[in-house]
Short mmCIF file of N, CA and C in Angstrom, two decimals:
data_model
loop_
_atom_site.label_atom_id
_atom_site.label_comp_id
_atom_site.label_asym_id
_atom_site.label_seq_id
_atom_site.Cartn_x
_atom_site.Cartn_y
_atom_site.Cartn_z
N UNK W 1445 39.53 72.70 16.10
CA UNK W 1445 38.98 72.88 14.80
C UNK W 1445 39.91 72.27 13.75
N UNK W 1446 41.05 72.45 13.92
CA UNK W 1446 42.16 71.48 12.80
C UNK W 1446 41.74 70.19 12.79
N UNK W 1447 41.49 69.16 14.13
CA UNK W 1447 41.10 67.91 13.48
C UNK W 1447 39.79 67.79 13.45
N UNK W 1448 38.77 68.73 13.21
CA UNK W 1448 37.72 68.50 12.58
C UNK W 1448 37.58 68.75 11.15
N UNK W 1449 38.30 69.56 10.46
CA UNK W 1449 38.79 69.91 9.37
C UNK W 1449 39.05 68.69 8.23
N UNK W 1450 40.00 68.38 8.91
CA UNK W 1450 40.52 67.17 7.90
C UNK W 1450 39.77 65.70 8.31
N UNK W 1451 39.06 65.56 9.10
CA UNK W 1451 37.59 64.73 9.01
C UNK W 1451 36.57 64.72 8.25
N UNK W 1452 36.29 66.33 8.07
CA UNK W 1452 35.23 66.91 7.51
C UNK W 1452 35.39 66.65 5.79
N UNK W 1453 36.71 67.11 5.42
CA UNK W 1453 37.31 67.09 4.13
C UNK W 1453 37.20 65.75 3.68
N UNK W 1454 37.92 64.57 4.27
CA UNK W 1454 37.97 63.11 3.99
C UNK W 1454 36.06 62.59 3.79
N UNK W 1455 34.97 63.09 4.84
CA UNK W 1455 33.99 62.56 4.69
C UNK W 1455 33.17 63.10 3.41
N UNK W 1456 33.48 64.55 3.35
CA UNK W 1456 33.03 65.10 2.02
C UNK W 1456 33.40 64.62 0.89
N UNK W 1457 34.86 64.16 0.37
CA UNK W 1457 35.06 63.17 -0.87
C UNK W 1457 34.37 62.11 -1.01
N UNK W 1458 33.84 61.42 0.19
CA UNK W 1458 33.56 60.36 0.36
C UNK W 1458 32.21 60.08 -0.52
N UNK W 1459 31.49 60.90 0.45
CA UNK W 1459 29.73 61.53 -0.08
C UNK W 1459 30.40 61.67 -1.68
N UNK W 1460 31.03 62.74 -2.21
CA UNK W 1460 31.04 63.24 -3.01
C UNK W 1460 31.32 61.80 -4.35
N UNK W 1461 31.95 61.53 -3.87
CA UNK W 1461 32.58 60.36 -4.89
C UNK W 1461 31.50 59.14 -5.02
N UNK W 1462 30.52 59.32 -4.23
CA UNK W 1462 28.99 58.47 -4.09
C UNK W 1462 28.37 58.66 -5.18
N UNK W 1463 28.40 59.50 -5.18
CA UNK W 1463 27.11 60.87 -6.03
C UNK W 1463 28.00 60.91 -7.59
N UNK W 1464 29.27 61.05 -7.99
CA UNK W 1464 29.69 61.20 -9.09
C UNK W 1464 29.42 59.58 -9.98
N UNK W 1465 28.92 58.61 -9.32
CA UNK W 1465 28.75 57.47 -9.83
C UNK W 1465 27.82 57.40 -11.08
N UNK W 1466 28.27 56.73 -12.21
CA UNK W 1466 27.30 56.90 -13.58
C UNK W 1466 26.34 56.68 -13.27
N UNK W 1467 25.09 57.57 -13.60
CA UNK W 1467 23.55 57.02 -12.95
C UNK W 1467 23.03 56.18 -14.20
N UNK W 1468 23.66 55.91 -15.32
CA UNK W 1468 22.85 54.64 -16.46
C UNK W 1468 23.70 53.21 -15.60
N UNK W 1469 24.18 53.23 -14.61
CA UNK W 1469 25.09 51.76 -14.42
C UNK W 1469 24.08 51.17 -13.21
N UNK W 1470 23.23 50.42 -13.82
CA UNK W 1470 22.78 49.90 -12.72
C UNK W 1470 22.82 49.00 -11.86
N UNK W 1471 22.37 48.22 -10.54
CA UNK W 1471 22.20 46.66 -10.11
C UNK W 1471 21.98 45.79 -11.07
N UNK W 1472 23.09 44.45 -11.46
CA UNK W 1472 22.31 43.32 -12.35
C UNK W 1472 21.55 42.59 -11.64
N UNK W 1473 20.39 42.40 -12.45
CA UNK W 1473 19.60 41.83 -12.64
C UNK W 1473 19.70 39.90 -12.89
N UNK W 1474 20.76 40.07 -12.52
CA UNK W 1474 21.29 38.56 -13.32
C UNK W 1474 21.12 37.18 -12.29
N UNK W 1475 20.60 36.34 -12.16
CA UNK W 1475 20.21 35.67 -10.94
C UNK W 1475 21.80 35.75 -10.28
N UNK W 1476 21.08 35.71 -9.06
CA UNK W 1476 22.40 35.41 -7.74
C UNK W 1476 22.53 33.85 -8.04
N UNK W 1477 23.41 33.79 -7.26
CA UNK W 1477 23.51 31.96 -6.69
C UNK W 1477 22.94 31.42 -5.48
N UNK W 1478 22.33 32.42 -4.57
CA UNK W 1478 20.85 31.65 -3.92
C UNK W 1478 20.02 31.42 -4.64
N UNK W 1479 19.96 32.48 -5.30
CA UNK W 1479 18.65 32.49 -6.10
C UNK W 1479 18.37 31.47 -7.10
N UNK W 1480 19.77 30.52 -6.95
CA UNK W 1480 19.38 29.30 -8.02
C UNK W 1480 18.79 27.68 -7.23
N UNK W 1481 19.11 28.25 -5.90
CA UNK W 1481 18.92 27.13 -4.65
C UNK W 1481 17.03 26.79 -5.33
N UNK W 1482 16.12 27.73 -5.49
CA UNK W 1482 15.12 27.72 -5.70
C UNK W 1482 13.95 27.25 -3.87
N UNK W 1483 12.90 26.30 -4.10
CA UNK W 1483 11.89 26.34 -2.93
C UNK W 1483 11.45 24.84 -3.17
N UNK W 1484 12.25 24.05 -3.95
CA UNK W 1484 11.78 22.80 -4.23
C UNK W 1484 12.14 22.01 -2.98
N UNK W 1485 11.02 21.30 -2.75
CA UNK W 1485 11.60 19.76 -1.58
C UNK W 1485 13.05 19.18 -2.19
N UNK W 1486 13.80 18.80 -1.18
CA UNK W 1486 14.89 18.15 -1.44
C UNK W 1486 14.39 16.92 -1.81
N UNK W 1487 15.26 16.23 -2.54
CA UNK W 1487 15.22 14.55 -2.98
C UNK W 1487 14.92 13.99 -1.26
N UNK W 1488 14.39 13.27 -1.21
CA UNK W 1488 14.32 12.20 0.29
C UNK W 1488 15.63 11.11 0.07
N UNK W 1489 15.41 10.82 1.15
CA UNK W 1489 17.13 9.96 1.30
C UNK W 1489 16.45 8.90 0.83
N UNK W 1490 17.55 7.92 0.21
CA UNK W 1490 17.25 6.63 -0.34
C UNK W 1490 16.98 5.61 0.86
N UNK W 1491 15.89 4.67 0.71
CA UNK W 1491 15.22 3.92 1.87
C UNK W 1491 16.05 3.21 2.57
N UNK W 1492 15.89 2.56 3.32
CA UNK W 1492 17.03 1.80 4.36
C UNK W 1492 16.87 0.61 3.87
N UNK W 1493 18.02 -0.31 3.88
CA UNK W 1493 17.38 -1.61 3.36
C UNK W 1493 16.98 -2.41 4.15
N UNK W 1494 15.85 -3.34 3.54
CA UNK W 1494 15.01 -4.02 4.61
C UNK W 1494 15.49 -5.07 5.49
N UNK W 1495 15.07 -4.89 6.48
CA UNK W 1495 15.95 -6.08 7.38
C UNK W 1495 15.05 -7.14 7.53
N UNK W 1496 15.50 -8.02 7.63
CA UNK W 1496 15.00 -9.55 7.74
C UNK W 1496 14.59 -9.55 8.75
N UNK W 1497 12.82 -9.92 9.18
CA UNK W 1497 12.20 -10.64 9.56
C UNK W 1497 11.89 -11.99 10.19
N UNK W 1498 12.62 -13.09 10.88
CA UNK W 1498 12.86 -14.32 11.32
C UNK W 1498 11.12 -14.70 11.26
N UNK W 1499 11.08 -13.88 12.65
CA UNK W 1499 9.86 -14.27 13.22
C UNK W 1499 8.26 -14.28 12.11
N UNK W 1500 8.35 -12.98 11.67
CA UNK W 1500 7.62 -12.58 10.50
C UNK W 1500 7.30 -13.77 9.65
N UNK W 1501 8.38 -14.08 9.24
CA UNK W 1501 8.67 -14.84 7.78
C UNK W 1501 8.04 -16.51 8.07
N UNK W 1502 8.32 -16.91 9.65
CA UNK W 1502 7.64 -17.83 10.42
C UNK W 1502 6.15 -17.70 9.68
N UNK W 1503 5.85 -16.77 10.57
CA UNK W 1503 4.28 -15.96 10.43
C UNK W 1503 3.41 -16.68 9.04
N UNK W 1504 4.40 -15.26 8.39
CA UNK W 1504 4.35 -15.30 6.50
C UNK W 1504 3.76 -17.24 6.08
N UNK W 1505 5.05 -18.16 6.12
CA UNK W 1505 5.12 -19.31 6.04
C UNK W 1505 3.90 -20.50 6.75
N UNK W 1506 3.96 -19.97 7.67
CA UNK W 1506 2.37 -20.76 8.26
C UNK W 1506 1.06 -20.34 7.67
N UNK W 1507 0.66 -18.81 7.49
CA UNK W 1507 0.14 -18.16 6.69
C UNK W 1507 -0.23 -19.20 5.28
N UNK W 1508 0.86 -19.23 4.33
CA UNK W 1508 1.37 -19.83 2.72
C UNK W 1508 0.61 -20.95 3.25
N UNK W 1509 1.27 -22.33 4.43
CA UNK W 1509 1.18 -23.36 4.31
C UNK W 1509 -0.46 -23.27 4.30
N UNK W 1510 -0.95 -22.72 5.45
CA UNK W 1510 -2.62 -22.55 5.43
C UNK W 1510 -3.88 -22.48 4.40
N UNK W 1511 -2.76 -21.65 3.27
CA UNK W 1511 -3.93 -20.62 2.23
C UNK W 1511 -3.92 -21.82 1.59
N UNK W 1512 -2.74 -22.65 1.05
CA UNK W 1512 -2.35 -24.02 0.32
C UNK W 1512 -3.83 -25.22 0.86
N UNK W 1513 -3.70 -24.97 2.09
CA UNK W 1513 -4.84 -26.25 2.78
C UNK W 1513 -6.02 -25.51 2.09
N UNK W 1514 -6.09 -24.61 2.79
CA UNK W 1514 -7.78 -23.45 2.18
C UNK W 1514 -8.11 -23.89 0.67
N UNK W 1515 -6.79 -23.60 0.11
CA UNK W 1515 -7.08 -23.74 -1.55
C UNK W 1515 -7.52 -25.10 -2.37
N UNK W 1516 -7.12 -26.21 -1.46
CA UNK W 1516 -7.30 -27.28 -1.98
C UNK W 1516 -8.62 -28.08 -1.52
N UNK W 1517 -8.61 -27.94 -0.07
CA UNK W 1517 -9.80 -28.24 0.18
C UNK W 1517 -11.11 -27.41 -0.50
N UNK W 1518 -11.01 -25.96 -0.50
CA UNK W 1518 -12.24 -25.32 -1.19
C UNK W 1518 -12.47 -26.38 -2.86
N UNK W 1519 -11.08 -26.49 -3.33
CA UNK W 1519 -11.28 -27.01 -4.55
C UNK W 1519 -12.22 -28.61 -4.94
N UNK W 1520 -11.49 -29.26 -3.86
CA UNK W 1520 -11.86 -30.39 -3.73
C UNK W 1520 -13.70 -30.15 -3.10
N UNK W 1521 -13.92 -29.44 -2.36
CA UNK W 1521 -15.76 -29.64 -1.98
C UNK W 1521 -16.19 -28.72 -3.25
N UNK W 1522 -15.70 -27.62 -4.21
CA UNK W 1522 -16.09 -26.73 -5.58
C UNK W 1522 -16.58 -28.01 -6.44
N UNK W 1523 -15.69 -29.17 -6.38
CA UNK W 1523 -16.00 -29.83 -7.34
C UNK W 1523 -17.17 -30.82 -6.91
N UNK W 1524 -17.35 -30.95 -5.92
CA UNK W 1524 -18.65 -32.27 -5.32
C UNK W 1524 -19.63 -31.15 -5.79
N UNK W 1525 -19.73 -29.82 -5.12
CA UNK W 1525 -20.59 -28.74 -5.00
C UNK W 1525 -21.21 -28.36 -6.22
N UNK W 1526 -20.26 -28.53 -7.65
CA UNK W 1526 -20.41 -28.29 -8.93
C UNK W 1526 -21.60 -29.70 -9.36
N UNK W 1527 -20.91 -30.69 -9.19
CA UNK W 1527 -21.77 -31.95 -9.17
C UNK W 1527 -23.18 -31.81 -8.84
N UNK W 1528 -23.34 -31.33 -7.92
CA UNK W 1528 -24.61 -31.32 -6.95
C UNK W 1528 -25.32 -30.19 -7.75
N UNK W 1529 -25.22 -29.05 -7.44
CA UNK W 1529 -25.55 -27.97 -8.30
C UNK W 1529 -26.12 -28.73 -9.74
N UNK W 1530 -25.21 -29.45 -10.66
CA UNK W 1530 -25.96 -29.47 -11.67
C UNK W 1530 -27.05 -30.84 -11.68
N UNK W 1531 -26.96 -31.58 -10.28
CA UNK W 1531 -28.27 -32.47 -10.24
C UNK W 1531 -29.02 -32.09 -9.40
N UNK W 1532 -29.31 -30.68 -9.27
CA UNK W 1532 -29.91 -29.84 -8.56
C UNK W 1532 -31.13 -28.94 -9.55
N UNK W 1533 -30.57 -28.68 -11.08
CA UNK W 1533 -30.78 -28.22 -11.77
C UNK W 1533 -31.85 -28.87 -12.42
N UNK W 1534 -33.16 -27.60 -11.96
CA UNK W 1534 -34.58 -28.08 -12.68
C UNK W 1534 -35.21 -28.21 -11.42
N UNK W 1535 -34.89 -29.10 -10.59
CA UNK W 1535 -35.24 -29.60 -9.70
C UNK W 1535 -36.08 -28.30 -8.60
N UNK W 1536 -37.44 -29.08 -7.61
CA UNK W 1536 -37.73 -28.17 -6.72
C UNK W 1536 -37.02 -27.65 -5.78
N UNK W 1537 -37.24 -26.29 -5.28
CA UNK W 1537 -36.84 -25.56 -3.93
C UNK W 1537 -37.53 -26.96 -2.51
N UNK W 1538 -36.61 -27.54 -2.13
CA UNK W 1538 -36.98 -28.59 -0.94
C UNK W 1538 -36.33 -29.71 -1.49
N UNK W 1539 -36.55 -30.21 -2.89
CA UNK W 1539 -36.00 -31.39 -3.29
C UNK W 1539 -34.91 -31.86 -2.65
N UNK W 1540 -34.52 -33.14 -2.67
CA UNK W 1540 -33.29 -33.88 -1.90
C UNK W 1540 -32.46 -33.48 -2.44
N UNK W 1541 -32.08 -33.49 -4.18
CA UNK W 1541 -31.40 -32.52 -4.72
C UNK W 1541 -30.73 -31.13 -4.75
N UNK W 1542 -31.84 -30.32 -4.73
CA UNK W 1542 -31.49 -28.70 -3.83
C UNK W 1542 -30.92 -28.91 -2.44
N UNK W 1543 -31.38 -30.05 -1.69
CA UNK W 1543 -31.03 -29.81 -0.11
C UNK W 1543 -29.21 -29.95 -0.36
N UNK W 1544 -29.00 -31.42 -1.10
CA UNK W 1544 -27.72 -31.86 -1.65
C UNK W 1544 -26.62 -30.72 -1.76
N UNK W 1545 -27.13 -29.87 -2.76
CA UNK W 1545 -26.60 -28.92 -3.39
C UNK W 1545 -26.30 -27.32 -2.19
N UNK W 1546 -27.57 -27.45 -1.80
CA UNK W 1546 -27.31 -25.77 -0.43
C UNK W 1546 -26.27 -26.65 0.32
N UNK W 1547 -26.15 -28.02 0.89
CA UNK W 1547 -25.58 -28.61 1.95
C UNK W 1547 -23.89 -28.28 1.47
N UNK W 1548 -23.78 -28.63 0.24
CA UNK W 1548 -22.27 -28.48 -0.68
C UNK W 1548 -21.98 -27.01 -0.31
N UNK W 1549 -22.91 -26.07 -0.93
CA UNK W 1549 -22.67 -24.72 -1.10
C UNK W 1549 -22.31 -24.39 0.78
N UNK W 1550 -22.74 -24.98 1.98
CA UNK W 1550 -22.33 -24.50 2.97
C UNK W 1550 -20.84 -24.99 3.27
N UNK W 1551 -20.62 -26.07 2.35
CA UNK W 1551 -19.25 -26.47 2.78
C UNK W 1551 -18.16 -25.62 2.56
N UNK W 1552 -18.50 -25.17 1.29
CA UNK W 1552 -17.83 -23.74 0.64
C UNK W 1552 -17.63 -22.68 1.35
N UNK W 1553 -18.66 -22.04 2.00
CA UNK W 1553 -18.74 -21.03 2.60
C UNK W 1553 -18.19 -20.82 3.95
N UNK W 1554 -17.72 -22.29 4.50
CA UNK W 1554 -16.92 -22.59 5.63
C UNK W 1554 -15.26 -22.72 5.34
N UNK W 1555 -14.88 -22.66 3.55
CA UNK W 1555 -13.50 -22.74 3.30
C UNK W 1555 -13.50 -21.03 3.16
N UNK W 1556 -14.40 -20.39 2.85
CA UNK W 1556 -14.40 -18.92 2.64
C UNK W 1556 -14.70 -18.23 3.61
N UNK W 1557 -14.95 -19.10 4.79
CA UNK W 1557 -14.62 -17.88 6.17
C UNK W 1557 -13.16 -18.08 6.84
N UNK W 1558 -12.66 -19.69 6.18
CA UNK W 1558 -11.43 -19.81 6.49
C UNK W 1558 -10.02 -19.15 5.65
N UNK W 1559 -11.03 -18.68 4.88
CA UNK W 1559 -9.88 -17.49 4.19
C UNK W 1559 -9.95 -16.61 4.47
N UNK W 1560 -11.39 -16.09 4.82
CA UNK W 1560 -11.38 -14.49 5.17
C UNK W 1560 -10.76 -14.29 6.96
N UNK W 1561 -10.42 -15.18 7.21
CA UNK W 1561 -9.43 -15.75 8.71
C UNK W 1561 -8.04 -15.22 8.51
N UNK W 1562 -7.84 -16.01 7.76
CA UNK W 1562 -6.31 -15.87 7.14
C UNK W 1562 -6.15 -14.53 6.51
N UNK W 1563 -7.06 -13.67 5.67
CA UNK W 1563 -6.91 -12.31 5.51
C UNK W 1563 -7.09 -11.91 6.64
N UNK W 1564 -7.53 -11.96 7.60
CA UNK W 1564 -7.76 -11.12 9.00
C UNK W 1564 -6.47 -11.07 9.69
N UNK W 1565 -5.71 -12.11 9.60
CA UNK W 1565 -4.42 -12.62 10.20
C UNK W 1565 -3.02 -12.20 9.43
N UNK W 1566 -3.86 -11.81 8.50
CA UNK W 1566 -2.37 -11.14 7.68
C UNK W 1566 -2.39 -9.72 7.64
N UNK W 1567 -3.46 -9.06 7.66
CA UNK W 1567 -3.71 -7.32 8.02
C UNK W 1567 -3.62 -7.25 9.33
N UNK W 1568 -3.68 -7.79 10.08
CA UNK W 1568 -3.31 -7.93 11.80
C UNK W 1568 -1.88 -7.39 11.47
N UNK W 1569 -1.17 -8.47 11.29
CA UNK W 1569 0.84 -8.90 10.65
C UNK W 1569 1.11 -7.01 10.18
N UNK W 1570 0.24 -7.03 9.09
CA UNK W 1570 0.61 -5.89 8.49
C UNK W 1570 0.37 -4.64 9.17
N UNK W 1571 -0.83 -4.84 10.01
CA UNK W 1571 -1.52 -3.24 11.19
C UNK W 1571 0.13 -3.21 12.24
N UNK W 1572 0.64 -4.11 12.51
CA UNK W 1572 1.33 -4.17 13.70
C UNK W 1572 2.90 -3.84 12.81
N UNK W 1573 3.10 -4.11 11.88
CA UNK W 1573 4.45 -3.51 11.55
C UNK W 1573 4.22 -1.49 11.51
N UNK W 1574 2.45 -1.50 10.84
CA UNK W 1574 2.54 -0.05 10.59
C UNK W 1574 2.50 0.91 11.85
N UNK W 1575 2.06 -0.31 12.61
CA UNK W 1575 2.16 0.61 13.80
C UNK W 1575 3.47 0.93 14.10
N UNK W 1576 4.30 -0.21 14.53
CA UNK W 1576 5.67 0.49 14.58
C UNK W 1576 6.64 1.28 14.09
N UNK W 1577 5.78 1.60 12.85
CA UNK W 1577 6.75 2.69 12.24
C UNK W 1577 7.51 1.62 11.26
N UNK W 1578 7.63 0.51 10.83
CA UNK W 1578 8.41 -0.34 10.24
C UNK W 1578 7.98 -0.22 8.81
N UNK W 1579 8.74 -0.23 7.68
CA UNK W 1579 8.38 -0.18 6.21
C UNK W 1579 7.57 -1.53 5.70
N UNK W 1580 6.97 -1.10 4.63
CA UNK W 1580 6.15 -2.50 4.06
C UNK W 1580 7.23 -3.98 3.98
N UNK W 1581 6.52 -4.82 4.12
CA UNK W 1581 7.27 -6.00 3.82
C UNK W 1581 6.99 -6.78 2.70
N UNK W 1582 7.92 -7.19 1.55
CA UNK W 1582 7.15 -7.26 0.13
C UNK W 1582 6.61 -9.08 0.45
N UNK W 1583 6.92 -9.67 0.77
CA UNK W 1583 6.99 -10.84 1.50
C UNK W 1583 5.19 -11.17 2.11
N UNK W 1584 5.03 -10.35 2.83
CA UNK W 1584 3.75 -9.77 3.73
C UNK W 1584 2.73 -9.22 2.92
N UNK W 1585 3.06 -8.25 2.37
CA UNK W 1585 2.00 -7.88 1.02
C UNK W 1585 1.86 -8.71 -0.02
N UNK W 1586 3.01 -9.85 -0.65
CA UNK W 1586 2.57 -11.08 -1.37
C UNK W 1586 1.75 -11.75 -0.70
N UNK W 1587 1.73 -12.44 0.19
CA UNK W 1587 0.67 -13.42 0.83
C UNK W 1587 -0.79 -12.55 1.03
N UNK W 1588 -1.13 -11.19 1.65
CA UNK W 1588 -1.73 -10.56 1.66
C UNK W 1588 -2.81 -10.36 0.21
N UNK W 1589 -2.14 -10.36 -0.87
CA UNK W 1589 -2.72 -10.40 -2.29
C UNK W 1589 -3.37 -11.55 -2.51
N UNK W 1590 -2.17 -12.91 -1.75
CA UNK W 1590 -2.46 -14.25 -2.59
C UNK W 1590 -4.18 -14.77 -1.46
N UNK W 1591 -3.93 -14.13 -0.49
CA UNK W 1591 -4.86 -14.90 0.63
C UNK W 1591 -6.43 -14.15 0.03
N UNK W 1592 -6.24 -12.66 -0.31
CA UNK W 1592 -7.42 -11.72 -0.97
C UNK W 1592 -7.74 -12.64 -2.59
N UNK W 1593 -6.83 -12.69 -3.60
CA UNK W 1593 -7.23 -13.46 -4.99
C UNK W 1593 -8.29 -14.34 -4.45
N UNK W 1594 -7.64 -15.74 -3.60
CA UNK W 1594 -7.88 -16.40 -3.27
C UNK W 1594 -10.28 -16.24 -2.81
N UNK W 1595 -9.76 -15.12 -1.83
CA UNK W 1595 -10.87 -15.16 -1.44
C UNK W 1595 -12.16 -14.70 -2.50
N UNK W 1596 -11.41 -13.63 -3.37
CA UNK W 1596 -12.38 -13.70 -4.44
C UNK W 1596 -13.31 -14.31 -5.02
N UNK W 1597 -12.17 -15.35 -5.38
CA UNK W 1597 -12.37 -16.57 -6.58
C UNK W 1597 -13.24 -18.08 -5.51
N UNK W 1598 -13.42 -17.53 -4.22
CA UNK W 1598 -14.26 -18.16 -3.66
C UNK W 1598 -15.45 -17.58 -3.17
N UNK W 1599 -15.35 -16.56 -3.42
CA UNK W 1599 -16.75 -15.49 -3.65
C UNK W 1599 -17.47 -15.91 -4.97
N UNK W 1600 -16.76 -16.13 -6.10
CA UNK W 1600 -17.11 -15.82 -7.32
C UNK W 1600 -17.63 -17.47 -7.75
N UNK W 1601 -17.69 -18.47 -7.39
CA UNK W 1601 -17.73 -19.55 -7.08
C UNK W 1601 -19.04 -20.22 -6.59
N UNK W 1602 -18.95 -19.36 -5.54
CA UNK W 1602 -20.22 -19.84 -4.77
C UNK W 1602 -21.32 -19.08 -5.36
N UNK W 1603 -21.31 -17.56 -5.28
CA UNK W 1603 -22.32 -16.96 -6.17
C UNK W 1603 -22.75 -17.39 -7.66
N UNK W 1604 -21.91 -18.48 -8.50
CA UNK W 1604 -22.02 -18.87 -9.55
C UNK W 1604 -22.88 -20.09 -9.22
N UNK W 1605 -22.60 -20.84 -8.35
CA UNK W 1605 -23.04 -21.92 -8.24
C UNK W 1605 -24.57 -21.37 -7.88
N UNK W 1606 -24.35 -20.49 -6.84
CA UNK W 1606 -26.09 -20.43 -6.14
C UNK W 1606 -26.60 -19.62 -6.92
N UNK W 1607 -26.35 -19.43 -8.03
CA UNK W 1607 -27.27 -18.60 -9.67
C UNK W 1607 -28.05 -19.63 -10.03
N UNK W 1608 -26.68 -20.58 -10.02
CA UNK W 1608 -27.34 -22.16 -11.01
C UNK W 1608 -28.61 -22.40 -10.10
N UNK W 1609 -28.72 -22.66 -8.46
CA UNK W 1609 -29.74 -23.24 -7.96
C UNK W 1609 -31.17 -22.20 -8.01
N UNK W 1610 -32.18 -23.01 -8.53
CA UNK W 1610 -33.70 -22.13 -7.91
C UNK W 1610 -33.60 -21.38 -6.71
N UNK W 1611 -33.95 -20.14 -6.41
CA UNK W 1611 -33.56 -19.40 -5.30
C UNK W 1611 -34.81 -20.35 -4.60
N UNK W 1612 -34.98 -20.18 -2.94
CA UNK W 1612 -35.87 -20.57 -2.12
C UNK W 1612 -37.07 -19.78 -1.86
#
C-alpha cells in the first residue's frame, strides 16, 4: 500500500492540475502551417526541351518542297482556268467554251487532291508522333497549317470559278 500511495498522490495532481486550467483560454483558431499547404494542383514541371528530329525534318522538307510544286502548278492552271471561265461566260451548258472551262476546272481539282495528299501525309507524321507519346513539333504543325491554308484557297477558287460557269 505505500507504493500505491505515492502513485496515487502524483496521478491525482496530475488530473487535478488538468482541471485548474483557465476555461476562457482556448485552442487558436489561427491557421496551422498545413493548413496553408491548401488542395491546389502543383505547378507541372517545365516541358523538356524539344529534341531534334533528323528524320522528321527530312519528312517536314519534302513535305515544303511538294506544297511549293502544288502551289505553283495550281496557280499556273487557276490562271488558264480563270481565262476559260470568263470565255465561258454567257455561253451554253455543252458549248466548246463551257467544255474548255469544266476541262480547266478538272485540272484544278487534281492540284486539290494533291494537296489534300499532302494534308493526309502530314496528320499521318503528326498521328505517329502522338502516338508515341512525343510532344508537338512546331516545325510539323507549321507545314500542317501551310498544306490546310493552302487547301482552302483551292477550295475557294474552284467554287468561285464554277459560280462564274452556267451550272449543267
Amino acid at each position: 500500500m505505500k507504493q500505491v500511495l505515492p502513485a496515487l498522490l502524483v496521478s491525482s495532481f496530475v488530473l487535478l492540475g488538468a482541471c485548474a486550467r483557465d476555461a476562457s483560454v482556448y485552442p487558436s483558431l489561427a491557421v496551422r502551417p498545413t493548413e496553408k499547404v491548401g488542395f491546389a494542383e502543383p505547378a507541372p514541371p517545365p516541358p523538356e526541351p524539344l529534341k531534334v528530329d533528323v528524320a522528321l525534318d527530312a519528312k517536314i522538307a519534302d513535305l515544303t518542297a511538294r506544297l511549293a510544286a502544288v502551289t505553283s502548278g495550281f496557280d499556273r492552271d487557276a490562271a488558264r482556268a480563270e481565262t476559260a471561265a470568263r470565255a465561258a461566260k454567257g455561253r451554253a451548258v455543252g458549248s466548246d467554251a463551257w467544255l474548255d472551262a469544266q476541262t480547266a476546272l478538272g485540272s484544278l481539282d487534281d492540284w486539290r487532291a494533291q494537296a489534300s495528299g499532302l494534308a493526309s501525309e502530314a496528320g499521318d507524321l503528326a498521328t505517329a508522333r502522338a502516338a508515341a507519346l512525343e510532344p508537338p513539333y512546331p516545325t510539323l504543325d507549321s507545314i500542317q497549317h501551310r498544306i490546310a491554308a493552302e487547301g482552302n484557297r483551292h477550295t475557294a477558287t474552284i467554287d468561285r470559278l464554277q459560280a462564274a460557269l452556267p451550272a449543267a
